[in-house]
mmCIF file of C-alpha atoms in Angstrom:
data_model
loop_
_atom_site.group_PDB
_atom_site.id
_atom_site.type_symbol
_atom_site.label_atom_id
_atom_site.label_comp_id
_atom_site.label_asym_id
_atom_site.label_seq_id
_atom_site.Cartn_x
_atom_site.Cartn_y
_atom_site.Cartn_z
ATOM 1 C CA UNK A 1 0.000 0.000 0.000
ATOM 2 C CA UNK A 2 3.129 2.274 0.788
ATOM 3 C CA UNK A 3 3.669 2.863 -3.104
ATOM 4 C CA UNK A 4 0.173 3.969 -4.039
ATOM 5 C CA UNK A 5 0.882 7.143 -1.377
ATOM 6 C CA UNK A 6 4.546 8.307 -3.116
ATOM 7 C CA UNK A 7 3.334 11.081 -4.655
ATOM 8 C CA UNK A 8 1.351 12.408 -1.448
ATOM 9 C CA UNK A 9 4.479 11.732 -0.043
ATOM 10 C CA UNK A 10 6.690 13.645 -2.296
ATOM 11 C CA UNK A 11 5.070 16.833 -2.266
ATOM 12 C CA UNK A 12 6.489 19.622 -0.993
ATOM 13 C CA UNK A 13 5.253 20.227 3.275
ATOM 14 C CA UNK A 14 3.870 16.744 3.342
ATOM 15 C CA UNK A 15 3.268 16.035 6.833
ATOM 16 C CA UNK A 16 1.146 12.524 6.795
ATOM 17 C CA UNK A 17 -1.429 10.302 5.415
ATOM 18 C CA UNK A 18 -3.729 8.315 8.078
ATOM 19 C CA UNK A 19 -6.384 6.297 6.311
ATOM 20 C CA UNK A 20 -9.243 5.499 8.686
ATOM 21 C CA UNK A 21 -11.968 2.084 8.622
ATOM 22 C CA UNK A 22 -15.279 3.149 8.584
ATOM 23 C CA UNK A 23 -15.312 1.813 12.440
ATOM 24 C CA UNK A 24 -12.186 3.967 12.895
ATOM 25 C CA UNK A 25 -9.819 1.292 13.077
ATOM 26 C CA UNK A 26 -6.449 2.479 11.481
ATOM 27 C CA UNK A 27 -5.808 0.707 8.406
ATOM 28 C CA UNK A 28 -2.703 2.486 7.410
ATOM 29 C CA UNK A 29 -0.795 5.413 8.634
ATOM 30 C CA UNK A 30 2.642 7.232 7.475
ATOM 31 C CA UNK A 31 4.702 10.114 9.059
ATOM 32 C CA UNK A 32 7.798 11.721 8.207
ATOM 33 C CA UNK A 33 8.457 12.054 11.796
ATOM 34 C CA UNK A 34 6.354 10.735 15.006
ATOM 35 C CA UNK A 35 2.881 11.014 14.431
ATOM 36 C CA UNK A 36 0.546 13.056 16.750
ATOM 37 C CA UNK A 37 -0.497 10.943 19.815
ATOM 38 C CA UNK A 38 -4.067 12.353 18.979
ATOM 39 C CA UNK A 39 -4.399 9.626 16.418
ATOM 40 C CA UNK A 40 -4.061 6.901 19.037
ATOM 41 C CA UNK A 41 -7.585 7.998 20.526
ATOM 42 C CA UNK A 42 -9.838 5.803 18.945
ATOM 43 C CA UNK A 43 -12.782 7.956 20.354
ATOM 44 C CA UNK A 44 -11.655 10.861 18.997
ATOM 45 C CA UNK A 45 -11.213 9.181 15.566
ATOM 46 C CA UNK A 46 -14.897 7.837 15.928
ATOM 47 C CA UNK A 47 -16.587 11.523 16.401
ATOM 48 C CA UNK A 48 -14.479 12.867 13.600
ATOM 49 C CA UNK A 49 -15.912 10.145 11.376
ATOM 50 C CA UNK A 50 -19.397 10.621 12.867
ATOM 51 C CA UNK A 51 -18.749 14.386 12.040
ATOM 52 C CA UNK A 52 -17.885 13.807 8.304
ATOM 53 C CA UNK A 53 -21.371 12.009 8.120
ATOM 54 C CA UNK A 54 -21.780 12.107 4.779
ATOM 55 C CA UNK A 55 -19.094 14.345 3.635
ATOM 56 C CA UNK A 56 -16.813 13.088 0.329
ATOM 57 C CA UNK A 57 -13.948 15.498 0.776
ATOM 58 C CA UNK A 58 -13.316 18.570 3.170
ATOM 59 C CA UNK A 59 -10.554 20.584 3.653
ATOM 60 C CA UNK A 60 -9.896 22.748 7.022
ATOM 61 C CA UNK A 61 -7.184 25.326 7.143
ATOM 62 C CA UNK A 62 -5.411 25.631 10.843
ATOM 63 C CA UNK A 63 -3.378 28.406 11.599
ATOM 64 C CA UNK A 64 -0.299 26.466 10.609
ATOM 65 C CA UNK A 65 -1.359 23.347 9.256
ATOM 66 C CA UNK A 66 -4.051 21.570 6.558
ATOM 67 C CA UNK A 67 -6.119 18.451 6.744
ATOM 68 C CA UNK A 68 -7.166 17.161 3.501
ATOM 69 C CA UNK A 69 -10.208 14.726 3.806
ATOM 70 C CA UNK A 70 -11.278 12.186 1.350
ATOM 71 C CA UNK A 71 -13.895 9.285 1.792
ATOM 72 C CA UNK A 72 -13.254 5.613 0.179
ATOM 73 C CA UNK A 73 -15.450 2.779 0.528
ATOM 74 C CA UNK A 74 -13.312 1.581 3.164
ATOM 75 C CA UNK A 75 -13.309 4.852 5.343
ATOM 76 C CA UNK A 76 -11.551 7.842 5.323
ATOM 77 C CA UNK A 77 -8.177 9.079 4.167
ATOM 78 C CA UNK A 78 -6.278 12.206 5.543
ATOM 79 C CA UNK A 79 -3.172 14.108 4.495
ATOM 80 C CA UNK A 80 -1.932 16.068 6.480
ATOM 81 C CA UNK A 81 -0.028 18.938 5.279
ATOM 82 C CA UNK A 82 1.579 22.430 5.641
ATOM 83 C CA UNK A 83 0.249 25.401 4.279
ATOM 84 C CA UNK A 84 2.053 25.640 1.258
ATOM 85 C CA UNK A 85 1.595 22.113 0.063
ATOM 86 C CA UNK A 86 0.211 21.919 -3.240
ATOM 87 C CA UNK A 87 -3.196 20.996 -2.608
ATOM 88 C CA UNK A 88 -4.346 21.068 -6.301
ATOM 89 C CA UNK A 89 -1.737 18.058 -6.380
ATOM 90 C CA UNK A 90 -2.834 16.406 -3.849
ATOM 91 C CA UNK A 91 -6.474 16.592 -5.286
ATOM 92 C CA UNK A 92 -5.363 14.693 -8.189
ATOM 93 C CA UNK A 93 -3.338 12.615 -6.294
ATOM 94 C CA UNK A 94 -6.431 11.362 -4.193
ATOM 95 C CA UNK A 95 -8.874 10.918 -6.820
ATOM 96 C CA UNK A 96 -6.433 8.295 -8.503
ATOM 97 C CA UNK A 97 -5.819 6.650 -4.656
ATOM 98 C CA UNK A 98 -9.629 6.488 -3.636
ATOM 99 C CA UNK A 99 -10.164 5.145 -7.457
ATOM 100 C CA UNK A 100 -7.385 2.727 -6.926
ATOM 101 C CA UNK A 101 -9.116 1.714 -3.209
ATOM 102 C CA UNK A 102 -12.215 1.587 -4.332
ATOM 103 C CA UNK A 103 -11.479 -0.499 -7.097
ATOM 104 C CA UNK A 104 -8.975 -2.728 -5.448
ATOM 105 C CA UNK A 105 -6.485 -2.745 -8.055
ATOM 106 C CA UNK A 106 -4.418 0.271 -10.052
ATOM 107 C CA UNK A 107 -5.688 3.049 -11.133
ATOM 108 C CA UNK A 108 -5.859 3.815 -15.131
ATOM 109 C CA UNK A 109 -6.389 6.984 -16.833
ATOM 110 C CA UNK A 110 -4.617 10.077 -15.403
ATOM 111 C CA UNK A 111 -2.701 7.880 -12.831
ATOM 112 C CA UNK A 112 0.382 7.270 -16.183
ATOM 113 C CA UNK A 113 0.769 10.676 -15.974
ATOM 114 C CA UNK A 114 1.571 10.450 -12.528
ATOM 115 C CA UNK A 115 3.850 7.412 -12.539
ATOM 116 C CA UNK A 116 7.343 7.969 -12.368
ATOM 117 C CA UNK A 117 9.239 6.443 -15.894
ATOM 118 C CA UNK A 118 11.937 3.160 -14.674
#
């Protein structure tokens, strides 16, 4: 799963990606440094899913950070980011990942253009 996040995880102020079970059970979580003990409260996680109800993206702008919000049809995924990440990027970037997860296999179309050339 670690390769379908490398370009999340190449752009510039990247901070994390935590993608969340519908029961908000971590199913996969990556930080450039140690990750915010926050995420450890499952509670927490549960009323932040409960508040996204039936949300399919959000985006909310802290005074120093960004969450970007997407919802799959296994849960939630979040990047976490600075505030000057590219978040046009990471748009694109997510619509070929929650394709990809809700699919269950690689995404086709505009994810080539994304792919780095071996």
């Amino acid at each position: 799963m670690k390769e379908l996040f490398d370009n999340i995880r190449r752009s510039q102020d990247f901070e994390g990606i935590l993608l969340l079970s519908g029961g908000g059970e971590v199913v996969y979580q990556e930080f450039p440094s140690a990750p915010p003990s926050v995420i450890n409260d499952k509670n927490l996680r549960l009323h932040l899913i409960a508040a996204l109800d039936r949300a399919e993206e959000a985006e909310l702008v802290f005074s120093k950070k960004r969450l970007y919000i997407r919802k799959t049809e296994a849960g939630y995924l979040f990047v976490i980011m600075g505030l000057f990440a590219p978040v046009s990027k990471i748009r694109i970037y997510c619509d070929i990942i929650v394709s990809s997860l809700n699919q269950g296999k690689g995404a086709k179309g505009l994810a080539g253009l994304f792919k780095g050339k071996k």
